[in-house]
GROMACS .gro file of C-alpha atoms in nm:
model
  374
    1MET     CA    1  -1.095   0.270  -1.410
    2ILE     CA    2  -0.990   0.621  -1.338
    3LYS     CA    3  -0.618   0.723  -1.427
    4TYR     CA    4  -0.428   0.681  -1.097
    5HIS     CA    5  -0.040   0.660  -1.060
    6VAL     CA    6  -0.054   0.304  -0.906
    7THR     CA    7   0.181   0.018  -0.941
    8TYR     CA    8  -0.041  -0.300  -0.960
    9PRO     CA    9  -0.368  -0.361  -1.165
   10PRO     CA   10  -0.690  -0.278  -1.002
   11LEU     CA   11  -0.783  -0.585  -0.808
   12GLY     CA   12  -1.131  -0.492  -0.740
   13LEU     CA   13  -1.212  -0.473  -1.101
   14LEU     CA   14  -1.034  -0.790  -1.189
   15LYS     CA   15  -1.246  -0.962  -0.934
   16LEU     CA   16  -1.572  -0.796  -1.066
   17SER     CA   17  -1.476  -0.884  -1.439
   18ALA     CA   18  -1.420  -1.259  -1.325
   19TYR     CA   19  -1.760  -1.248  -1.160
   20HIS     CA   20  -1.953  -1.099  -1.457
   21LYS     CA   21  -1.762  -1.353  -1.695
   22ALA     CA   22  -1.877  -1.653  -1.483
   23LEU     CA   23  -2.224  -1.530  -1.552
   24GLY     CA   24  -2.180  -1.523  -1.914
   25ASP     CA   25  -2.138  -1.145  -1.928
   26GLU     CA   26  -1.931  -0.955  -2.193
   27VAL     CA   27  -1.647  -0.735  -1.992
   28LYS     CA   28  -1.430  -0.467  -2.126
   29TYR     CA   29  -1.183  -0.250  -1.935
   30VAL     CA   30  -1.119   0.112  -2.003
   31CYS     CA   31  -0.909   0.366  -1.810
   32GLY     CA   32  -1.025   0.713  -1.790
   33PRO     CA   33  -1.296   0.877  -2.011
   34ASP     CA   34  -1.311   0.648  -2.308
   35ASP     CA   35  -1.538   0.562  -2.582
   36CYS     CA   36  -1.641   0.213  -2.523
   37ARG     CA   37  -1.781   0.153  -2.888
   38TYR     CA   38  -2.044  -0.049  -2.754
   39ASN     CA   39  -2.357   0.024  -2.519
   40PRO     CA   40  -2.278  -0.145  -2.189
   41ASP     CA   41  -2.553  -0.217  -1.940
   42VAL     CA   42  -2.348  -0.161  -1.620
   43ILE     CA   43  -2.042   0.056  -1.568
   44TYR     CA   44  -1.829   0.011  -1.269
   45ILE     CA   45  -1.603   0.307  -1.165
   46THR     CA   46  -1.340   0.227  -0.925
   47SER     CA   47  -1.206   0.514  -0.694
   48LEU     CA   48  -0.890   0.515  -0.487
   49TYR     CA   49  -0.755   0.795  -0.273
   50THR     CA   50  -0.989   1.047  -0.129
   51TYR     CA   51  -0.768   1.332  -0.284
   52ALA     CA   52  -0.838   1.204  -0.619
   53PHE     CA   53  -1.202   1.307  -0.592
   54GLU     CA   54  -1.191   1.527  -0.907
   55ARG     CA   55  -1.109   1.244  -1.126
   56VAL     CA   56  -1.353   1.031  -0.988
   57GLY     CA   57  -1.602   1.320  -1.056
   58GLU     CA   58  -1.483   1.348  -1.421
   59ALA     CA   59  -1.531   0.993  -1.470
   60ILE     CA   60  -1.881   0.956  -1.344
   61THR     CA   61  -1.999   1.276  -1.542
   62PHE     CA   62  -1.843   1.135  -1.872
   63TYR     CA   63  -1.990   0.792  -1.845
   64ARG     CA   64  -2.336   0.921  -1.718
   65ASN     CA   65  -2.366   1.165  -2.007
   66ALA     CA   66  -2.233   0.904  -2.260
   67TYR     CA   67  -2.444   0.611  -2.161
   68PRO     CA   68  -2.729   0.749  -1.989
   69LYS     CA   69  -2.909   0.431  -1.978
   70ALA     CA   70  -2.646   0.223  -1.838
   71ARG     CA   71  -2.634   0.139  -1.458
   72LEU     CA   72  -2.355   0.333  -1.315
   73ILE     CA   73  -2.189   0.191  -0.973
   74CYS     CA   74  -1.898   0.386  -0.803
   75GLY     CA   75  -1.694   0.180  -0.531
   76GLY     CA   76  -1.365   0.179  -0.401
   77ILE     CA   77  -1.187   0.371  -0.109
   78TYR     CA   78  -1.312   0.713  -0.186
   79ALA     CA   79  -1.658   0.591  -0.261
   80SER     CA   80  -1.670   0.376   0.074
   81LEU     CA   81  -1.499   0.662   0.307
   82CYS     CA   82  -1.699   0.967   0.146
   83PRO     CA   83  -2.025   0.824   0.004
   84GLY     CA   84  -2.223   1.138   0.097
   85ASP     CA   85  -2.008   1.338  -0.160
   86ILE     CA   86  -2.119   1.136  -0.447
   87GLU     CA   87  -2.469   1.081  -0.326
   88ASP     CA   88  -2.524   1.456  -0.274
   89TYR     CA   89  -2.393   1.557  -0.594
   90TRP     CA   90  -2.522   1.321  -0.850
   91GLY     CA   91  -2.822   1.167  -0.646
   92ASP     CA   92  -2.995   0.863  -0.825
   93ASP     CA   93  -2.750   0.913  -1.139
   94VAL     CA   94  -2.498   0.702  -0.960
   95GLU     CA   95  -2.504   0.400  -0.732
   96VAL     CA   96  -2.234   0.411  -0.447
   97HIS     CA   97  -2.090   0.074  -0.321
   98ARG     CA   98  -1.942   0.053   0.016
   99GLY     CA   99  -1.672  -0.179   0.091
  100VAL     CA  100  -1.601  -0.526  -0.078
  101PHE     CA  101  -1.810  -0.710  -0.329
  102PRO     CA  102  -1.901  -1.036  -0.133
  103GLU     CA  103  -2.009  -1.237  -0.468
  104ALA     CA  104  -1.651  -1.169  -0.604
  105GLU     CA  105  -1.440  -1.196  -0.295
  106ASP     CA  106  -1.323  -1.566  -0.332
  107LEU     CA  107  -1.286  -1.559  -0.706
  108MET     CA  108  -0.971  -1.583  -0.901
  109PRO     CA  109  -0.888  -1.241  -1.052
  110ASP     CA  110  -0.942  -1.197  -1.426
  111TYR     CA  111  -0.589  -1.104  -1.487
  112ASP     CA  112  -0.648  -1.100  -1.860
  113LEU     CA  113  -0.877  -0.811  -1.846
  114LEU     CA  114  -0.579  -0.566  -1.886
  115PRO     CA  115  -0.384  -0.528  -2.231
  116ALA     CA  116  -0.055  -0.681  -2.198
  117ASP     CA  117   0.098  -0.361  -2.281
  118ASP     CA  118  -0.050  -0.159  -1.968
  119ASP     CA  119   0.248  -0.042  -1.758
  120ARG     CA  120   0.123  -0.229  -1.463
  121MET     CA  121   0.107  -0.548  -1.657
  122ILE     CA  122   0.442  -0.498  -1.774
  123LYS     CA  123   0.586  -0.452  -1.442
  124HIS     CA  124   0.343  -0.700  -1.224
  125GLY     CA  125   0.182  -0.910  -1.488
  126SER     CA  126   0.322  -1.233  -1.329
  127THR     CA  127   0.225  -1.117  -0.972
  128SER     CA  128  -0.105  -1.261  -0.775
  129GLN     CA  129  -0.273  -0.998  -0.553
  130VAL     CA  130  -0.435  -1.171  -0.247
  131PHE     CA  131  -0.627  -1.107   0.065
  132ALA     CA  132  -0.595  -1.384   0.328
  133SER     CA  133  -0.796  -1.167   0.547
  134ARG     CA  134  -1.019  -0.850   0.547
  135GLY     CA  135  -1.042  -0.602   0.833
  136CYS     CA  136  -0.822  -0.566   1.122
  137PRO     CA  137  -0.898  -0.624   1.514
  138GLU     CA  138  -0.656  -0.324   1.631
  139LYS     CA  139  -0.868  -0.018   1.537
  140CYS     CA  140  -0.600   0.221   1.551
  141PRO     CA  141  -0.708   0.590   1.535
  142TYR     CA  142  -0.531   0.694   1.215
  143CYS     CA  143  -0.625   0.396   1.014
  144PHE     CA  144  -0.946   0.391   0.797
  145VAL     CA  145  -0.971   0.012   0.760
  146ARG     CA  146  -1.221   0.008   1.043
  147LEU     CA  147  -1.463   0.211   0.819
  148LEU     CA  148  -1.371   0.007   0.488
  149GLU     CA  149  -1.375  -0.340   0.641
  150PRO     CA  150  -1.541  -0.321   0.980
  151GLU     CA  151  -1.553  -0.692   1.039
  152PHE     CA  152  -1.216  -0.898   1.054
  153GLU     CA  153  -1.271  -1.214   0.848
  154GLU     CA  154  -0.989  -1.448   0.763
  155LYS     CA  155  -0.911  -1.746   0.528
  156ARG     CA  156  -0.770  -2.074   0.575
  157SER     CA  157  -0.635  -2.130   0.237
  158VAL     CA  158  -0.588  -1.886  -0.058
  159LYS     CA  159  -0.420  -2.143  -0.299
  160HIS     CA  160  -0.731  -2.120  -0.537
  161LEU     CA  161  -0.658  -1.725  -0.571
  162VAL     CA  162  -0.310  -1.774  -0.697
  163GLU     CA  163  -0.261  -1.780  -1.068
  164GLU     CA  164  -0.062  -2.104  -1.154
  165ASN     CA  165   0.181  -1.922  -1.388
  166HIS     CA  166   0.256  -1.621  -1.168
  167LYS     CA  167   0.594  -1.587  -0.980
  168LYS     CA  168   0.513  -1.374  -0.726
  169VAL     CA  169   0.243  -1.336  -0.464
  170VAL     CA  170   0.157  -0.987  -0.283
  171PHE     CA  171  -0.040  -1.004   0.025
  172TRP     CA  172  -0.266  -0.697   0.067
  173ASP     CA  173  -0.406  -0.790   0.427
  174ASN     CA  174  -0.409  -0.499   0.667
  175ASN     CA  175  -0.301  -0.710   0.951
  176PHE     CA  176  -0.149  -1.060   0.809
  177PHE     CA  177  -0.048  -1.184   1.153
  178ALA     CA  178  -0.391  -1.123   1.300
  179ASN     CA  179  -0.513  -1.428   1.091
  180ALA     CA  180  -0.498  -1.740   1.312
  181HIS     CA  181  -0.414  -1.949   1.009
  182TRP     CA  182  -0.131  -1.733   0.839
  183LYS     CA  183   0.131  -1.998   0.865
  184ASP     CA  184  -0.107  -2.233   0.674
  185VAL     CA  185  -0.166  -1.964   0.427
  186LEU     CA  186   0.199  -1.839   0.374
  187GLY     CA  187   0.311  -2.203   0.399
  188GLU     CA  188   0.100  -2.326   0.114
  189VAL     CA  189   0.193  -2.054  -0.098
  190ALA     CA  190   0.560  -2.093  -0.032
  191GLU     CA  191   0.558  -2.440  -0.127
  192MET     CA  192   0.400  -2.354  -0.482
  193PRO     CA  193   0.701  -2.446  -0.705
  194ASN     CA  194   0.612  -2.151  -0.954
  195ILE     CA  195   0.626  -1.894  -0.688
  196LYS     CA  196   0.966  -1.734  -0.659
  197GLU     CA  197   0.876  -1.437  -0.424
  198ILE     CA  198   0.617  -1.350  -0.153
  199ASP     CA  199   0.550  -0.974  -0.052
  200PHE     CA  200   0.327  -0.772   0.167
  201SER     CA  201   0.154  -0.452   0.101
  202GLN     CA  202   0.142  -0.353   0.464
  203GLY     CA  203   0.375  -0.372   0.764
  204LEU     CA  204   0.354  -0.671   0.964
  205ASP     CA  205   0.219  -0.637   1.323
  206CYS     CA  206   0.542  -0.657   1.541
  207ARG     CA  207   0.319  -0.701   1.851
  208ARG     CA  208   0.208  -1.037   1.749
  209VAL     CA  209   0.574  -1.173   1.627
  210ASN     CA  210   0.763  -1.438   1.829
  211GLU     CA  211   1.085  -1.619   1.757
  212GLY     CA  212   0.908  -1.910   1.580
  213ASP     CA  213   0.703  -1.649   1.356
  214VAL     CA  214   1.065  -1.507   1.224
  215GLU     CA  215   1.209  -1.831   1.163
  216PHE     CA  216   0.893  -1.935   0.957
  217LEU     CA  217   0.942  -1.608   0.767
  218ARG     CA  218   1.320  -1.699   0.718
  219LYS     CA  219   1.230  -2.013   0.567
  220SER     CA  220   0.965  -1.855   0.323
  221LYS     CA  221   1.025  -1.679  -0.005
  222VAL     CA  222   0.941  -1.338   0.171
  223LYS     CA  223   1.243  -1.106   0.068
  224THR     CA  224   1.151  -0.804   0.220
  225ILE     CA  225   1.009  -0.800   0.589
  226ARG     CA  226   0.783  -0.498   0.625
  227LEU     CA  227   0.696  -0.354   0.971
  228ALA     CA  228   0.543  -0.028   1.101
  229TYR     CA  229   0.664   0.230   1.370
  230ASP     CA  230   0.352   0.442   1.345
  231GLN     CA  231   0.313   0.522   1.736
  232GLY     CA  232   0.571   0.535   1.994
  233LYS     CA  233   0.419   0.273   2.209
  234VAL     CA  234   0.514  -0.001   1.987
  235PHE     CA  235   0.888   0.064   2.032
  236ARG     CA  236   0.941  -0.221   2.281
  237PRO     CA  237   0.770  -0.492   2.046
  238LEU     CA  238   0.933  -0.334   1.740
  239LYS     CA  239   1.297  -0.343   1.909
  240ARG     CA  240   1.221  -0.710   2.020
  241THR     CA  241   1.109  -0.807   1.658
  242VAL     CA  242   1.411  -0.650   1.492
  243GLY     CA  243   1.638  -0.818   1.731
  244LEU     CA  244   1.470  -1.154   1.666
  245ILE     CA  245   1.520  -1.107   1.295
  246LYS     CA  246   1.892  -1.025   1.347
  247ASP     CA  247   1.905  -1.333   1.568
  248ALA     CA  248   1.764  -1.543   1.305
  249GLY     CA  249   2.051  -1.450   1.057
  250ILE     CA  250   1.830  -1.234   0.843
  251ASN     CA  251   2.004  -0.926   0.699
  252PRO     CA  252   1.861  -0.627   0.837
  253SER     CA  253   1.894  -0.466   0.485
  254ARG     CA  254   1.575  -0.694   0.421
  255VAL     CA  255   1.382  -0.504   0.667
  256MET     CA  256   1.181  -0.179   0.607
  257VAL     CA  257   0.980   0.005   0.843
  258TYR     CA  258   0.674   0.225   0.753
  259VAL     CA  259   0.701   0.560   0.975
  260LEU     CA  260   0.351   0.749   1.008
  261TYR     CA  261   0.388   1.141   1.040
  262ASN     CA  262   0.160   1.428   1.040
  263PHE     CA  263  -0.101   1.263   1.261
  264ARG     CA  264  -0.054   1.323   1.625
  265ASP     CA  265   0.316   1.324   1.638
  266THR     CA  266   0.540   1.619   1.637
  267PRO     CA  267   0.860   1.669   1.387
  268GLU     CA  268   1.091   1.592   1.687
  269SER     CA  269   0.914   1.280   1.770
  270PHE     CA  270   0.902   1.163   1.389
  271TRP     CA  271   1.276   1.247   1.353
  272ALA     CA  272   1.344   1.021   1.672
  273ARG     CA  273   1.186   0.739   1.519
  274ILE     CA  274   1.367   0.775   1.191
  275ASN     CA  275   1.687   0.786   1.406
  276THR     CA  276   1.621   0.478   1.615
  277LEU     CA  277   1.553   0.283   1.305
  278ILE     CA  278   1.900   0.406   1.151
  279GLU     CA  279   2.068   0.301   1.458
  280TRP     CA  280   1.917  -0.063   1.420
  281GLY     CA  281   2.029  -0.098   1.068
  282VAL     CA  282   1.683  -0.114   0.911
  283ALA     CA  283   1.508   0.112   0.654
  284ALA     CA  284   1.243   0.335   0.707
  285PHE     CA  285   0.993   0.458   0.467
  286PRO     CA  286   0.803   0.801   0.577
  287MET     CA  287   0.445   0.770   0.531
  288ARG     CA  288   0.252   1.096   0.543
  289TYR     CA  289  -0.104   1.095   0.706
  290GLN     CA  290  -0.377   1.201   0.478
  291HIS     CA  291  -0.735   1.282   0.612
  292LYS     CA  292  -1.022   1.070   0.495
  293THR     CA  293  -1.219   1.394   0.355
  294ALA     CA  294  -1.228   1.498  -0.006
  295GLU     CA  295  -0.931   1.741  -0.025
  296PRO     CA  296  -0.635   1.782  -0.252
  297LYS     CA  297  -0.331   1.576  -0.181
  298ASN     CA  298  -0.110   1.680   0.115
  299ASN     CA  299  -0.345   1.950   0.192
  300PHE     CA  300  -0.399   1.824   0.555
  301VAL     CA  301  -0.172   1.968   0.807
  302SER     CA  302  -0.191   1.825   1.178
  303ARG     CA  303  -0.183   2.068   1.476
  304ASN     CA  304   0.171   1.973   1.567
  305TRP     CA  305   0.310   2.047   1.216
  306ASP     CA  306   0.323   2.303   0.983
  307ILE     CA  307   0.353   2.334   0.603
  308ASP     CA  308   0.714   2.393   0.586
  309GLN     CA  309   0.827   2.127   0.806
  310LEU     CA  310   0.603   1.876   0.606
  311GLN     CA  311   0.741   2.038   0.262
  312THR     CA  312   1.110   1.965   0.412
  313VAL     CA  313   1.046   1.613   0.486
  314GLU     CA  314   0.886   1.565   0.143
  315LYS     CA  315   1.180   1.717  -0.040
  316PHE     CA  316   1.420   1.505   0.179
  317LYS     CA  317   1.215   1.164   0.086
  318ARG     CA  318   1.216   1.288  -0.294
  319VAL     CA  319   1.597   1.299  -0.310
  320LEU     CA  320   1.618   0.937  -0.158
  321HIS     CA  321   1.313   0.801  -0.357
  322GLY     CA  322   1.145   0.760  -0.030
  323ALA     CA  323   1.354   0.535   0.153
  324ILE     CA  324   1.601   0.597   0.442
  325HIS     CA  325   1.858   0.358   0.546
  326SER     CA  326   2.172   0.315   0.756
  327ARG     CA  327   2.370   0.098   0.552
  328GLY     CA  328   2.491   0.059   0.166
  329SER     CA  329   2.163  -0.088   0.033
  330ILE     CA  330   2.024   0.259  -0.053
  331PRO     CA  331   2.180   0.557  -0.191
  332SER     CA  332   2.428   0.744   0.036
  333CYS     CA  333   2.348   0.547   0.358
  334GLU     CA  334   2.673   0.662   0.563
  335LEU     CA  335   2.576   1.020   0.467
  336THR     CA  336   2.240   0.996   0.566
  337ARG     CA  337   2.339   0.850   0.890
  338ARG     CA  338   2.564   1.141   0.943
  339LYS     CA  339   2.318   1.381   0.817
  340LEU     CA  340   2.033   1.269   1.045
  341LEU     CA  341   2.212   1.126   1.372
  342ASP     CA  342   2.450   1.420   1.409
  343ALA     CA  343   2.205   1.694   1.352
  344ALA     CA  344   2.080   1.890   1.661
  345THR     CA  345   1.752   1.976   1.553
  346PHE     CA  346   1.480   1.859   1.314
  347GLU     CA  347   1.554   2.146   1.074
  348GLU     CA  348   1.915   2.064   1.055
  349ALA     CA  349   1.858   1.703   1.014
  350PHE     CA  350   1.612   1.779   0.720
  351ARG     CA  351   1.777   2.055   0.559
  352PRO     CA  352   1.818   2.066   0.189
  353TRP     CA  353   2.098   1.826   0.060
  354GLY     CA  354   2.404   2.029  -0.065
  355PRO     CA  355   2.575   2.003  -0.402
  356ASP     CA  356   2.852   1.758  -0.260
  357GLU     CA  357   2.583   1.530  -0.086
  358LEU     CA  358   2.346   1.538  -0.403
  359ARG     CA  359   2.657   1.395  -0.610
  360GLU     CA  360   2.751   1.129  -0.356
  361ILE     CA  361   2.365   1.030  -0.350
  362MET     CA  362   2.352   1.022  -0.738
  363ASN     CA  363   2.678   0.803  -0.769
  364LYS     CA  364   2.525   0.525  -0.556
  365PRO     CA  365   2.297   0.283  -0.724
  366ARG     CA  366   1.955   0.230  -0.607
  367PRO     CA  367   1.893  -0.134  -0.455
  368THR     CA  368   1.588  -0.327  -0.520
  369SER     CA  369   1.570  -0.467  -0.157
  370ILE     CA  370   1.380  -0.153  -0.015
  371ALA     CA  371   1.116  -0.109  -0.296
  372ARG     CA  372   0.765  -0.036  -0.189
  373ALA     CA  373   0.513  -0.314  -0.239
  374ALA     CA  374   0.220  -0.089  -0.359
   0.00000   0.00000   0.00000
């Protein structure tokens, strides 16, 4: 695996390990350029973000030179979105695998692959990572799932993919509610006595939510309800969903909404969406749009933004650890409410924090309820 700043163990590699061990193969996990001290027949390199293309290249170069006779396969997000980059540069020296690996898709991940002292195992060693579906029927213009997983496929059951000793399950589905069997899936996992918490890595589709769905979530072991406000056109279904959540007696501090910016929006429309969420009493998590091409992180600037405005938002997020809220479950909620809602312009709203404001923020504890899943 390439060295990334990621929270969870690499699910794709864990599944590939399970696949090869079932065939009787010996599997070894390495992170970054590393002397394996044995001669592998096959080397899998996972790629994540497209902006990490340089690290992918370094890994391919190292392992191609270190083990010239080994079969070298590069997969993952970058390899699937930008296969031509790899094929044009390395040619036949490396195989590019696009999308999922079907033979390993329905296998229990090999959670013993990573050493116990790995940071990701220390934090999430008792968490099962699960896909109850692949793809998404919505095909939103800003989302590359349509390229990574073009066909929508759903499972009726995932119990066989949950490690019996794990205490938490994270669903990585791109549109969990699009699965016609999502209640069966969520229900069977919630009934497992060892599972204490269920989470989602993506925002649930508010356009597919009804009152019964919210009640089902309330009775499950879902601690944080994640939604998305990526486009202005979802205002009505999002408002209705937040209202249903409150009516069900769920504390709005348990709701976090991902907010896309730097796509086709403007700084003013982004600010308006943030303010709407603050007025509703739910958390917002700004998510900066990245283009699918291989370029440095945060290099892409859409036509409606400029680099100074984007950096202003980044600095604002950094102070609050990426979460904005209107109540006491994150640092300086009331201060943030005053700062954003009372401002007259985008620039005023996201201006640098003053010394007194910073002290007020630092004196408030950071809660766990708004932590990002991935």
